[in-house]
Every structure is written in structure tokens, then in C-alpha cells.
Amino acid sequence: MGRKKTKEPKQIKVGDFVFAKVRGFRAWPARVLQEDGNIYQVYFYGTCNVAKVRGSQLFDFEAHKVRFGQLKQKQYGGFREAMEHAEKSLARPREDDGYFKAKVESARNQATASTRSRKKKTDDAIVPFTHITGDSD
């Protein structure tokens, strides 16, 4: 009888190079910006977009380069450039300007959001509910 393999939990850290899979798109080269439990904010190479992705949709860049890094069709606009950018950044991670700009912007947005939520909690006034009864005629 066969044994079931138990999956090891992924060891993904901030700054890791990954392939991130978002519904409707192919796995794309990316780098982890932030971690919040099992949700990771990633910076996509080539497009310079940022998105939140579940940990189950992230794959180690080096281990999955053969699987996800191959161009099977010519119509993947920008994928070749994204792979070149990721390879260059992997070789010299400290010179990855786009990633560091996105990381600063992400931290700034997170600080702004937490300030807004604290301000909103203190500014909200509690108004008692008053039910008005009477004829509507």
C-alpha cells in the first residue's frame, strides 16, 4: 500500500525570490515584501505591481525555474523581461531598486492605514438608535 506524503510547510521569508500565481494569470517572478500570517505581499518583476498572495500560491524561484520560467508561447507580454529582471536582481539583490521602492511605499501605506483606523475609532460618535413611530399618511 502506498503512503501519503506529508507536505512540508513552505519556508518563505521577506525578501525571498518566488513565482507568485494569481488567478487568471500565469505564475510570475516576484519578491516577497511583507508577511501577514499566510498572506504575503509580493512585488512582481516586469510589471512593478504589488499584490497580496496566499502562501499556497508562492513557489521558490530557484526550485521552480524550470517549471514556471519557460516561455511556451510568444504571447506572454513582458514575461521574458520580467524573468531577466528577476535574474538580474537575484544576482545582485542589494541593487534591486524597484523592490526597495515598493517596500518603502508598502510600509508607508501600512502606516497610513493604521493611523486612519485609529483616528476613525476615536472620531466615531455613538448615536443612540431612535425609532420613530406614527402615521405615515
Coordinates of C-alpha atoms in Angstrom, one line a residue:
M1 CA 0.0 0.0 0.0
G2 CA 1.2 3.5 -0.7
R3 CA 2.0 6.0 1.9
K4 CA 0.7 9.5 1.7
K5 CA 3.4 12.1 1.6
T6 CA 3.1 14.9 4.1
K7 CA 3.9 18.3 2.7
E8 CA 6.5 20.3 4.5
P9 CA 5.3 23.9 5.2
K10 CA 6.9 26.4 2.9
Q11 CA 9.7 28.4 4.4
I12 CA 9.0 31.8 2.8
K13 CA 10.6 34.9 4.3
V14 CA 10.5 38.6 3.4
G15 CA 13.0 39.3 0.6
D16 CA 12.7 35.8 -0.9
F17 CA 12.5 35.4 -4.7
V18 CA 9.4 33.4 -5.7
F19 CA 7.0 32.7 -8.5
A20 CA 3.6 34.0 -7.5
K21 CA 0.4 32.6 -9.0
V22 CA -2.7 34.9 -9.2
R23 CA -6.0 33.6 -10.6
G24 CA -6.2 34.3 -14.3
F25 CA -2.5 34.8 -14.8
R26 CA 0.5 32.5 -15.2
A27 CA 3.0 32.2 -12.3
W28 CA 5.1 35.4 -12.4
P29 CA 8.5 36.2 -11.0
A30 CA 8.2 38.1 -7.8
R31 CA 9.8 39.0 -4.5
V32 CA 8.2 39.0 -1.0
L33 CA 7.6 42.4 0.5
Q34 CA 5.7 41.6 3.7
E35 CA 4.2 38.6 5.5
D36 CA 1.0 38.6 7.4
G37 CA 0.3 35.0 8.6
N38 CA -0.3 33.0 5.4
I39 CA -0.8 36.1 3.2
Y40 CA 2.2 37.6 1.5
Q41 CA 2.5 40.9 -0.2
V42 CA 4.7 40.5 -3.3
Y43 CA 6.4 42.7 -5.8
F44 CA 6.1 41.5 -9.4
Y45 CA 9.1 41.9 -11.7
G46 CA 8.5 43.4 -15.1
T47 CA 5.1 45.0 -14.2
C48 CA 6.3 46.5 -10.9
N49 CA 2.8 45.7 -9.5
V50 CA 2.2 44.7 -5.9
A51 CA -0.4 42.2 -4.7
K52 CA -1.3 40.0 -1.8
V53 CA -1.0 36.3 -2.4
R54 CA -1.7 33.2 -0.3
G55 CA 1.4 31.2 0.8
S56 CA 0.0 28.2 -1.2
Q57 CA 0.3 30.2 -4.4
L58 CA 4.0 31.0 -3.9
F59 CA 6.8 28.8 -5.3
D60 CA 10.5 29.1 -4.6
F61 CA 12.2 30.8 -7.6
E62 CA 15.3 28.6 -7.9
A63 CA 13.5 25.3 -7.3
H64 CA 10.7 26.1 -9.8
K65 CA 12.5 28.0 -12.5
V66 CA 12.3 25.1 -15.0
R67 CA 8.6 24.6 -14.3
F68 CA 7.4 28.2 -14.4
G69 CA 10.3 30.1 -16.1
Q70 CA 9.9 28.6 -19.6
L71 CA 8.3 30.5 -22.4
K72 CA 5.8 28.2 -24.1
Q73 CA 4.1 30.8 -26.2
K74 CA 5.2 34.1 -27.7
Q75 CA 2.2 36.0 -26.4
Y76 CA 3.3 36.5 -22.8
G77 CA 3.8 40.2 -22.9
G78 CA 6.7 41.2 -20.7
F79 CA 7.4 37.8 -19.2
R80 CA 10.8 37.5 -20.8
E81 CA 11.7 40.9 -19.5
A82 CA 10.3 40.0 -16.0
M83 CA 12.5 36.9 -15.9
E84 CA 15.6 38.9 -17.0
H85 CA 14.8 41.5 -14.3
A86 CA 14.3 38.8 -11.6
E87 CA 17.6 37.0 -12.7
K88 CA 19.5 40.3 -12.5
S89 CA 18.0 41.1 -9.1
L90 CA 18.8 37.6 -7.8
A91 CA 22.4 38.0 -8.8
R92 CA 22.6 41.4 -7.0
P93 CA 19.7 41.6 -4.5
R94 CA 21.0 44.8 -2.9
E95 CA 20.8 46.7 -6.2
D96 CA 17.1 45.9 -6.7
D97 CA 15.8 49.5 -6.8
G98 CA 12.2 48.6 -7.8
Y99 CA 11.8 46.2 -4.9
F100 CA 13.1 48.6 -2.3
K101 CA 10.9 51.4 -3.6
A102 CA 7.8 49.1 -3.4
K103 CA 8.9 48.1 0.1
V104 CA 9.1 51.7 1.3
E105 CA 5.7 52.5 -0.4
S106 CA 4.1 49.4 1.2
A107 CA 5.4 50.4 4.6
R108 CA 4.2 53.9 4.1
N109 CA 0.7 52.7 3.1
Q110 CA 0.5 50.4 6.0
A111 CA 1.4 53.2 8.5
T112 CA -1.2 55.5 6.9
A113 CA -3.9 52.8 7.1
S114 CA -3.2 52.1 10.8
T115 CA -3.3 55.8 11.5
R116 CA -6.6 56.2 9.7
S117 CA -8.1 53.2 11.6
R118 CA -7.0 54.6 15.0
K119 CA -8.4 58.1 14.1
K120 CA -11.6 56.6 12.8
K121 CA -12.2 54.7 16.1
T122 CA -11.7 57.9 18.2
D123 CA -13.7 60.2 15.9
D124 CA -16.8 58.0 15.7
A125 CA -19.6 59.3 17.9
I126 CA -22.0 56.9 19.4
V127 CA -25.6 57.9 18.5
P128 CA -28.4 56.1 20.1
F129 CA -31.0 54.5 17.8
T130 CA -34.3 56.2 17.9
H131 CA -37.3 54.5 16.4
I132 CA -39.9 57.0 15.2
T133 CA -43.5 55.7 15.2
G134 CA -46.6 57.4 13.9
D135 CA -48.8 57.6 10.9
S136 CA -47.2 58.0 7.6
D137 CA -50.3 59.4 6.0

